[in-house]
Amino acid sequence: MLFIETRGNDGQHSASVPFSEAILSPMASFGGLYSPQTLPELTTDFLQAHVNSSYKQLAFSILSAFDVDINDEVLNEALALYDHFDDTSNPVPVVRVNDELYVSELYHGVTRAFKDMALQPFGVVLSSLAQQRNEQYLILAATSGDTGPAALETFKNRENVRVVCLYPDGGTSDVQRLQMVTEDADNLKVIGIKGSFDDAQNALKQLLSSTAFKHKLQQKNISLSAANSVNFGRIIFQIIYHIHSYLELVRQQVISLGDKIYLNVPCGNFGNALGGYYAWKAGLPVEKIIVASNSNNVLTDLISSGSYDLTQRDLIATTSPAMDILISSNVERILFDMFGAERTHELMQSLIEHKRYQLNEDELSTLQQHFVADFCDDESGKKYIKKAFDDGYLMDPHTATCFKAHDSCRDKPLKSIIYSTAEWTKFSPVIDNALTGHVDSHDIDALKSIAETANIKIPEVIQALFDKPVSQKTVVDKQNIEAEILAFLDQ
Ligand SMILES: *Cc1c(COP(=O)(O)O)cnc(C)c1O
């Protein structure tokens, strides 16, 4: 399979690249992204043949259908990491909430959030490519909470890749911070920034665009790659679980093969929803993708009015911080798939220059044939958490946004799958507040309170964090980040 560029080709980049290239050097011409030139066809026969496959068998078949240029041994090693999820035979349980509503739980991996679904196998693939080419890579990540731990965990002690992770000191939950600062491996560096997530992200952007910094890396023979969700190496692993979740409903005899369903996704950078869209285009029977947002509801506006408008918006800090995003990067791949490179370039240029773009009526209608959207603010999110708990289902605030969209976005009585992206343990103070009314608890107290209220155990990996030694102690001012990174690379 070959990848082409969402904003067209500038004559400097190759016009098309294989999978390996697209993931090692993910930045395409004019600041665009690599997207698949064609999608494989996953026919009814294909789906039928996989009704009784394991997750890994299904994943392997899908990757083969995509014809990725990664050898089978490496793919098998990457997929074997799903054996370390809670249920070794099924990494993604699909749980019934009621007759119409099922939850696909994507958080049963090591860091208890859905970033593991893609980052776990991605780490093996990237490191193997780097070793085959005998090249050294540096991955820089700025995190508000979930990507950092998942990236550190996947690259820990892997050859030819080093990771530097920047987080806002005081700006993450206790659990998220501990997941990062207790990571101890020679190829990992975690740096707390005195400032907000925006400060951390801006510092990173400056560094990534600095020729002086790149020059210093070159002198050390180190190339930059990226592990953020625009990397197609992550997206490809996010197509698989949509197909798996559908087949789970077939296995549970909730639907028959061929029945259409709703996919209901809590969205930030739109990687998860994009995976669902590609699965649908490849042949999965889908009625619509329901796009759930929090109060940062740019996507709700885009899908209902065709207007993507940041001119009147500031980022709002919500209780679902992994969805606090105003520039939802992977939407670009949808625009490209629907309207082509020339139009995508035009729209993205408008977003850069005028902080807004407007789809025309035909374009909006095409978008609405595939997507429907709603958003959920923090107060109603808490009500949904409490209501679901009273009905027997415990969920986190990101997942809660989908419960509201489930009530408001369907116009047919079809089954729905909500994608749950984080375990209750990662956002415990908000959940504790919704369930018991406790305010401003520390994570450790909120965890205990929820465990008692719900009569469940705190998972060992979370409990253990509070006793682990802190090995990553660096906290610096923004202007010292570069020096810290270079010192780390010289070790
Ligand atoms: C990353 C994340 C999201 C958003 O997913 P996208 O693929 O970026 O849309 C939602 N919930 C949680 C808990 C996350 O970590």
Coordinates of C-alpha atoms and ligand atoms in Angstrom, one line a residue:
M1 CA 0.0 0.0 0.0
L2 CA 1.2 3.5 -0.8
F3 CA 0.5 6.8 1.0
I4 CA -0.2 10.1 -0.6
E5 CA -0.3 13.6 0.8
T6 CA -3.4 15.4 2.0
R7 CA -2.3 18.9 0.8
G8 CA -0.7 17.7 -2.5
N9 CA 2.9 17.4 -3.4
D10 CA 5.5 20.2 -3.3
G11 CA 8.1 18.6 -5.5
Q12 CA 10.5 18.2 -2.5
H13 CA 8.8 15.1 -1.0
S14 CA 8.2 11.8 -2.9
A15 CA 4.7 11.9 -4.4
S16 CA 3.9 8.6 -2.7
V17 CA 5.6 6.6 0.0
P18 CA 5.3 3.1 1.6
F19 CA 3.9 2.6 5.1
S20 CA 7.4 2.4 6.7
E21 CA 8.4 5.8 5.3
A22 CA 5.0 7.4 6.3
I23 CA 5.6 6.4 9.9
L24 CA 9.3 7.2 10.2
S25 CA 8.9 10.7 8.6
P26 CA 5.2 11.6 9.1
M27 CA 5.4 15.2 7.9
A28 CA 4.2 15.5 4.3
S29 CA 4.3 18.5 1.8
F30 CA 2.9 21.8 2.8
G31 CA 2.5 20.6 6.4
G32 CA 0.0 17.9 5.3
L33 CA -0.4 14.2 6.4
Y34 CA 0.1 10.9 4.7
S35 CA -3.1 9.1 3.8
P36 CA -3.7 5.7 2.2
Q37 CA -4.0 6.0 -1.6
T38 CA -6.6 3.2 -1.6
L39 CA -8.2 1.1 1.1
P40 CA -8.4 -2.7 0.9
E41 CA -11.8 -4.3 0.5
L42 CA -13.0 -6.2 3.6
T43 CA -15.9 -8.1 2.0
T44 CA -18.7 -9.9 3.8
D45 CA -16.7 -13.1 3.2
F46 CA -13.7 -11.5 4.9
L47 CA -15.9 -10.6 7.9
Q48 CA -17.6 -14.0 7.9
A49 CA -14.2 -15.7 7.9
H50 CA -13.2 -13.8 11.0
V51 CA -16.2 -14.2 13.1
N52 CA -14.3 -16.8 15.1
S53 CA -10.8 -15.3 14.9
S54 CA -8.9 -14.1 17.9
Y55 CA -8.1 -10.4 18.1
K56 CA -4.5 -11.0 16.9
Q57 CA -5.6 -13.2 13.9
L58 CA -8.0 -10.5 12.8
A59 CA -5.4 -7.8 13.3
F60 CA -2.9 -9.8 11.2
S61 CA -5.4 -10.3 8.4
I62 CA -6.3 -6.6 8.3
L63 CA -2.6 -5.5 8.3
S64 CA -2.0 -8.0 5.5
A65 CA -5.0 -6.6 3.5
F66 CA -3.4 -3.2 3.9
D67 CA -0.2 -4.7 2.5
V68 CA 2.1 -2.9 4.9
D69 CA 5.8 -3.2 4.2
I70 CA 6.6 -4.6 7.7
N71 CA 7.7 -8.2 7.9
D72 CA 5.5 -10.8 9.5
E73 CA 7.9 -11.5 12.3
V74 CA 7.8 -7.9 13.5
L75 CA 4.0 -7.7 13.1
N76 CA 3.6 -10.8 15.2
E77 CA 5.9 -9.4 17.9
A78 CA 3.9 -6.2 17.9
L79 CA 0.6 -7.9 18.1
A80 CA 1.8 -10.2 20.8
L81 CA 1.7 -7.2 23.2
Y82 CA -2.1 -7.5 23.2
D83 CA -1.5 -10.7 25.2
H84 CA -0.5 -8.4 28.2
F85 CA -4.0 -6.9 28.3
D86 CA -6.3 -7.9 31.1
D87 CA -7.9 -10.8 29.3
T88 CA -5.1 -12.5 27.3
S89 CA -7.6 -14.0 24.8
N90 CA -9.5 -10.7 24.2
P91 CA -7.9 -7.3 24.7
V92 CA -11.1 -5.4 23.9
P93 CA -14.2 -6.6 25.7
V94 CA -17.5 -5.4 24.4
V95 CA -19.9 -5.0 27.3
R96 CA -23.7 -4.8 27.2
V97 CA -25.2 -1.7 28.9
N98 CA -28.8 -2.2 27.6
D99 CA -30.4 -3.8 24.5
E100 CA -29.4 -1.0 22.2
L101 CA -26.1 0.1 23.7
Y102 CA -22.8 -1.7 24.0
V103 CA -19.5 -0.4 25.2
S104 CA -16.2 -1.4 23.6
E105 CA -13.6 -1.0 26.3
L106 CA -10.3 0.1 24.8
Y107 CA -8.5 0.7 28.1
H108 CA -7.5 -2.7 29.3
G109 CA -3.8 -2.2 28.5
V110 CA -0.9 -1.3 30.7
T111 CA -1.5 2.5 31.1
R112 CA -5.3 2.0 31.5
A113 CA -6.3 4.3 28.6
F114 CA -7.0 3.7 24.9
K115 CA -3.7 5.1 23.7
D116 CA -2.2 1.7 24.4
M117 CA -4.3 0.1 21.7
A118 CA -2.2 1.8 19.0
L119 CA 1.0 2.8 20.8
Q120 CA 1.8 -0.7 22.2
P121 CA 2.3 -2.3 18.7
F122 CA 3.5 1.0 17.2
G123 CA 6.6 1.0 19.5
V124 CA 7.7 -2.4 18.3
V125 CA 7.2 -1.5 14.6
L126 CA 9.1 1.8 14.8
S127 CA 12.0 0.4 16.8
S128 CA 12.3 -2.5 14.4
L129 CA 12.4 -0.2 11.4
A130 CA 15.1 2.0 13.1
Q131 CA 17.2 -1.1 13.8
Q132 CA 16.9 -2.5 10.3
R133 CA 18.1 0.8 8.9
N134 CA 20.7 1.2 11.6
E135 CA 19.3 4.7 12.4
Q136 CA 18.7 6.4 15.7
Y137 CA 15.4 8.2 16.4
L138 CA 14.3 10.7 18.9
I139 CA 10.6 11.0 19.7
L140 CA 9.5 14.2 21.4
A141 CA 6.1 14.3 22.9
A142 CA 4.2 16.9 24.9
T143 CA 1.4 15.4 26.9
S144 CA -1.6 16.5 28.9
G145 CA -1.9 13.1 30.4
D146 CA -2.5 9.9 28.4
T147 CA -0.1 9.9 25.4
G148 CA 2.9 10.4 27.6
P149 CA 2.6 7.3 29.8
A150 CA 1.6 5.2 26.8
A151 CA 4.6 6.4 24.7
L152 CA 7.1 5.9 27.5
E153 CA 5.7 2.4 28.2
T154 CA 5.9 1.3 24.6
F155 CA 9.4 2.6 23.9
K156 CA 10.9 1.6 27.3
N157 CA 14.2 -0.2 26.7
R158 CA 13.6 -0.4 22.9
E159 CA 16.6 -0.2 20.7
N160 CA 17.4 2.8 18.5
V161 CA 14.6 5.0 19.8
R162 CA 14.8 7.6 22.6
V163 CA 11.8 9.4 24.0
V164 CA 11.6 12.8 25.7
C165 CA 8.2 13.5 27.2
L166 CA 7.2 17.0 28.3
Y167 CA 4.3 17.5 30.7
P168 CA 3.0 20.6 32.6
D169 CA 4.1 20.3 36.2
G170 CA 0.9 20.4 38.2
G171 CA -1.3 20.1 35.1
T172 CA -1.9 16.4 35.0
S173 CA -3.7 14.0 37.4
D174 CA -1.6 12.4 40.1
V175 CA -2.0 9.0 38.4
Q176 CA -0.9 10.4 35.0
R177 CA 2.1 12.2 36.5
L178 CA 3.2 9.1 38.5
Q179 CA 2.9 6.9 35.4
M180 CA 5.5 9.1 33.8
V181 CA 7.9 10.1 36.6
T182 CA 8.3 6.5 37.9
E183 CA 9.4 5.3 34.5
D184 CA 13.0 4.2 34.7
A185 CA 14.9 3.4 31.6
D186 CA 18.1 4.8 30.0
N187 CA 16.3 5.7 26.8
L188 CA 13.5 7.7 28.4
K189 CA 13.5 11.3 29.7
V190 CA 10.5 13.0 31.4
I191 CA 10.6 16.7 31.8
G192 CA 8.1 18.7 33.8
I193 CA 7.6 22.3 32.6
K194 CA 6.8 25.2 34.8
G195 CA 3.7 26.2 32.9
S196 CA 0.5 24.8 31.2
F197 CA 0.1 22.1 28.6
D198 CA -0.1 24.9 26.0
D199 CA 3.3 26.1 27.2
A200 CA 4.7 22.6 26.9
Q201 CA 3.2 22.1 23.4
N202 CA 4.4 25.5 22.2
A203 CA 7.9 24.8 23.5
L204 CA 7.9 21.5 21.6
K205 CA 6.7 23.1 18.4
Q206 CA 9.4 25.8 18.6
L207 CA 12.0 23.1 19.0
L208 CA 10.7 21.0 16.2
S209 CA 10.9 24.0 13.8
S210 CA 14.3 25.1 15.0
T211 CA 17.0 24.5 12.3
A212 CA 19.7 25.0 15.0
F213 CA 18.2 22.2 17.1
K214 CA 17.8 19.9 14.0
H215 CA 21.4 20.6 13.1
K216 CA 22.6 19.6 16.6
L217 CA 20.6 16.3 16.3
Q218 CA 22.2 15.7 12.9
Q219 CA 25.6 16.1 14.4
K220 CA 24.7 13.3 16.8
N221 CA 23.2 11.2 14.0
I222 CA 19.8 11.3 15.4
S223 CA 16.6 11.8 13.4
L224 CA 13.3 13.1 14.7
S225 CA 10.1 11.1 14.4
A226 CA 6.7 11.5 16.0
A227 CA 4.4 9.4 18.0
N228 CA 1.4 11.7 18.0
S229 CA -1.9 10.6 16.6
V230 CA -1.3 12.0 13.1
N231 CA 1.2 9.2 12.6
F232 CA -0.5 6.6 10.4
G233 CA 1.4 3.9 12.3
R234 CA -1.0 4.6 15.1
I235 CA -4.1 5.0 12.9
I236 CA -3.7 1.6 11.3
F237 CA -4.0 -0.2 14.7
Q238 CA -7.2 1.9 15.4
I239 CA -9.0 0.4 12.4
I240 CA -8.8 -3.1 13.8
Y241 CA -10.7 -2.6 17.0
H242 CA -13.7 -1.2 15.2
I243 CA -14.0 -4.4 13.1
H244 CA -13.3 -6.5 16.2
S245 CA -16.1 -4.7 18.1
Y246 CA -18.6 -5.3 15.3
L247 CA -17.7 -9.0 15.1
E248 CA -18.1 -9.2 18.9
L249 CA -21.7 -8.1 18.5
V250 CA -22.1 -10.8 15.9
R251 CA -20.5 -13.4 18.2
Q252 CA -22.8 -12.3 21.1
Q253 CA -25.7 -12.7 18.6
V254 CA -26.8 -9.1 19.2
I255 CA -26.6 -8.5 15.4
S256 CA -26.4 -10.6 12.2
L257 CA -23.5 -10.1 9.9
G258 CA -24.4 -7.3 7.5
D259 CA -26.6 -5.3 10.0
K260 CA -25.7 -1.7 10.3
I261 CA -24.7 -0.1 13.6
Y262 CA -23.7 3.2 15.0
L263 CA -20.1 3.8 16.1
N264 CA -20.1 6.4 18.9
V265 CA -16.7 7.9 19.6
P266 CA -15.3 10.4 22.2
C267 CA -13.2 12.7 20.0
G268 CA -10.1 14.9 20.4
N269 CA -7.6 14.6 17.6
F270 CA -10.1 12.3 15.7
G271 CA -7.8 9.3 15.4
N272 CA -10.3 7.0 16.9
A273 CA -13.2 8.2 14.7
L274 CA -10.9 8.2 11.6
G275 CA -10.2 4.5 12.3
G276 CA -13.9 3.8 12.3
Y277 CA -14.4 5.8 9.1
Y278 CA -11.7 3.7 7.3
A279 CA -13.2 0.5 8.6
W280 CA -16.5 1.6 7.2
K281 CA -15.0 2.6 3.8
A282 CA -13.3 -0.8 3.7
G283 CA -16.6 -2.6 4.1
L284 CA -17.8 -2.6 7.7
P285 CA -21.6 -2.1 7.9
V286 CA -22.0 1.2 9.6
E287 CA -25.1 3.5 9.7
K288 CA -23.2 6.6 11.0
I289 CA -20.3 7.6 13.2
I290 CA -21.5 9.7 16.2
V291 CA -18.9 12.3 17.1
A292 CA -19.0 13.1 20.8
S293 CA -17.1 16.2 22.1
N294 CA -16.9 18.1 25.4
S295 CA -17.4 21.9 25.6
N296 CA -14.6 22.4 23.2
N297 CA -17.2 21.6 20.5
V298 CA -15.5 22.6 17.3
L299 CA -16.4 19.3 15.7
T300 CA -20.1 19.6 16.7
D301 CA -20.2 22.9 14.8
L302 CA -18.3 21.5 11.8
I303 CA -20.6 18.6 11.4
S304 CA -23.8 20.5 12.0
S305 CA -23.0 23.7 10.0
G306 CA -19.9 23.0 7.9
S307 CA -18.1 25.8 9.7
Y308 CA -14.8 25.2 11.5
D309 CA -14.2 28.4 13.3
L310 CA -11.6 29.2 16.0
T311 CA -11.9 33.0 15.8
Q312 CA -14.3 33.2 18.8
R313 CA -12.8 30.3 20.8
D314 CA -10.4 29.8 23.6
L315 CA -9.6 26.3 24.9
I316 CA -11.8 25.4 27.8
A317 CA -10.3 23.2 30.6
T318 CA -12.8 20.4 31.1
T319 CA -13.1 17.2 33.2
S320 CA -12.3 15.2 30.0
P321 CA -8.9 16.8 29.3
A322 CA -7.8 14.3 26.6
M323 CA -10.6 15.9 24.4
D324 CA -9.6 19.5 25.2
I325 CA -8.4 20.1 21.6
L326 CA -9.3 22.9 19.2
I327 CA -7.3 21.8 16.2
S328 CA -8.4 18.3 15.6
S329 CA -5.6 17.1 13.3
N330 CA -7.1 13.9 11.8
V331 CA -10.2 15.7 10.4
E332 CA -7.8 16.7 7.6
R333 CA -7.7 13.1 6.4
I334 CA -11.5 13.0 6.2
L335 CA -11.5 16.2 4.2
F336 CA -8.9 14.7 1.9
D337 CA -10.8 11.5 1.4
M338 CA -14.0 13.3 0.6
F339 CA -12.9 16.4 -1.2
G340 CA -9.3 15.8 -2.5
A341 CA -5.9 17.3 -2.0
E342 CA -6.5 20.6 -3.7
R343 CA -9.5 21.5 -1.6
T344 CA -8.0 20.2 1.6
H345 CA -4.9 22.4 1.0
E346 CA -7.2 25.4 0.5
L347 CA -9.3 24.7 3.7
M348 CA -6.2 24.0 5.9
Q349 CA -4.6 27.2 4.5
S350 CA -7.7 29.1 5.5
L351 CA -7.6 27.7 9.0
I352 CA -3.9 28.8 9.3
E353 CA -4.5 32.3 7.9
H354 CA -8.0 33.1 9.1
K355 CA -8.5 30.6 11.9
R356 CA -11.6 29.3 10.1
Y357 CA -13.0 27.6 7.1
Q358 CA -16.4 26.9 5.7
L359 CA -17.6 23.9 3.7
N360 CA -20.0 24.5 0.9
E361 CA -23.5 22.9 0.9
D362 CA -22.5 19.8 -1.2
E363 CA -19.5 19.2 1.0
L364 CA -21.5 19.5 4.2
S365 CA -24.1 17.1 2.9
T366 CA -21.3 14.5 2.1
L367 CA -19.9 15.0 5.6
Q368 CA -23.4 14.5 7.2
Q369 CA -24.0 11.3 5.3
H370 CA -21.2 9.9 7.4
F371 CA -21.1 11.8 10.7
V372 CA -23.5 13.2 13.3
A373 CA -22.3 15.1 16.4
D374 CA -23.2 16.4 19.8
F375 CA -21.2 17.7 22.8
C376 CA -21.6 17.2 26.5
D377 CA -20.5 19.8 29.2
D378 CA -19.0 18.8 32.5
E379 CA -22.2 19.1 34.5
S380 CA -24.2 16.8 32.3
G381 CA -21.3 14.5 32.0
K382 CA -21.4 14.0 35.7
K383 CA -25.1 13.2 35.6
Y384 CA -24.5 10.6 32.9
I385 CA -21.7 9.0 35.0
K386 CA -24.1 8.8 38.0
K387 CA -27.0 7.5 36.0
A388 CA -24.9 4.9 34.2
F389 CA -23.5 3.8 37.6
D390 CA -26.9 3.5 39.1
D391 CA -27.8 1.3 36.1
G392 CA -24.8 -0.8 36.7
Y393 CA -22.0 0.6 34.5
L394 CA -19.0 2.5 35.7
M395 CA -17.3 4.9 33.2
D396 CA -14.9 7.8 32.9
P397 CA -15.8 11.4 31.9
H398 CA -14.6 11.0 28.3
T399 CA -16.9 8.0 27.8
A400 CA -19.7 9.9 29.4
T401 CA -19.8 12.4 26.4
C402 CA -20.8 9.5 24.2
F403 CA -23.8 8.6 26.5
K404 CA -25.3 12.0 25.8
A405 CA -24.6 11.8 22.1
H406 CA -26.3 8.3 22.2
D407 CA -29.4 10.0 23.5
S408 CA -29.4 12.8 21.0
C409 CA -27.9 11.6 17.7
R410 CA -29.6 8.5 16.5
D411 CA -32.6 8.5 14.2
K412 CA -32.9 4.7 13.7
P413 CA -33.4 2.0 16.2
L414 CA -30.0 0.3 15.5
K415 CA -27.5 -1.1 17.9
S416 CA -24.7 1.3 19.0
I417 CA -21.2 0.8 20.1
I418 CA -19.7 3.4 22.4
Y419 CA -15.9 3.4 22.6
S420 CA -14.7 3.8 26.1
T421 CA -11.3 5.4 26.2
A422 CA -10.2 5.4 29.8
E423 CA -10.6 3.3 32.9
W424 CA -12.2 5.0 36.0
T425 CA -8.8 4.9 37.7
K426 CA -7.4 7.6 35.4
F427 CA -9.9 10.3 36.2
S428 CA -11.0 9.2 39.7
P429 CA -11.6 12.6 41.4
V430 CA -14.3 13.6 38.8
I431 CA -16.0 10.2 39.0
D432 CA -15.9 10.2 42.8
N433 CA -17.5 13.7 42.7
A434 CA -20.2 12.4 40.4
L435 CA -20.9 9.3 42.5
T436 CA -20.5 10.6 46.1
G437 CA -20.3 14.4 45.9
H438 CA -16.8 14.5 47.4
V439 CA -14.9 17.5 46.1
D440 CA -11.2 18.2 45.2
S441 CA -10.1 14.7 46.3
H442 CA -6.5 13.6 45.6
D443 CA -6.4 10.6 43.3
I444 CA -5.5 8.1 46.0
D445 CA -8.5 9.1 48.1
A446 CA -10.9 9.2 45.1
L447 CA -9.7 5.8 44.0
K448 CA -10.4 4.3 47.5
S449 CA -13.8 6.0 47.6
I450 CA -14.9 4.7 44.2
A451 CA -13.5 1.2 44.9
E452 CA -15.6 1.1 48.1
T453 CA -18.7 2.6 46.5
A454 CA -18.6 0.3 43.5
N455 CA -17.2 -2.7 45.5
I456 CA -14.3 -3.2 43.1
K457 CA -10.5 -3.3 43.4
I458 CA -8.0 -0.7 42.4
P459 CA -5.9 -2.4 39.7
E460 CA -2.5 -3.4 40.9
V461 CA -0.6 -1.3 38.3
I462 CA -2.4 1.8 39.5
Q463 CA -2.1 1.0 43.2
A464 CA 1.6 0.3 42.8
L465 CA 2.3 3.7 41.4
F466 CA 1.9 5.3 44.8
D467 CA 4.8 3.3 46.3
K468 CA 7.2 3.3 43.3
P469 CA 10.3 5.5 43.6
V470 CA 10.3 8.7 41.5
S471 CA 13.2 8.4 39.0
Q472 CA 12.3 11.3 36.7
K473 CA 12.9 14.4 38.8
T474 CA 13.6 17.1 36.2
V475 CA 11.3 20.2 36.3
V476 CA 12.5 23.2 34.4
D477 CA 11.6 26.6 33.0
K478 CA 10.6 26.6 29.3
Q479 CA 13.8 28.2 28.1
N480 CA 15.9 25.3 29.5
I481 CA 14.1 22.4 27.7
E482 CA 16.5 22.3 24.8
A483 CA 19.6 22.1 27.0
E484 CA 18.0 19.3 29.1
I485 CA 17.2 17.3 25.9
L486 CA 20.7 17.7 24.5
A487 CA 22.3 16.7 27.9
F488 CA 20.1 13.6 27.9
L489 CA 21.2 12.7 24.4
D490 CA 24.8 12.9 25.4
Q491 CA 24.5 10.5 28.2
Ligands
LIG1 C1 -6.7 10.5 23.3 C2 -8.0 10.4 24.0 C3 -9.2 10.7 23.4 C4 -9.3 11.3 22.1 O1 -9.0 10.4 21.0 P1 -8.7 10.9 19.6 O2 -8.3 9.7 18.8 O3 -7.6 11.9 19.7 O4 -10.0 11.6 19.0 C5 -10.4 10.5 24.2 N1 -10.4 9.9 25.4 C6 -9.2 9.6 26.0 C7 -9.2 9.1 27.4 C8 -8.0 9.8 25.4 O5 -6.8 9.5 26.0

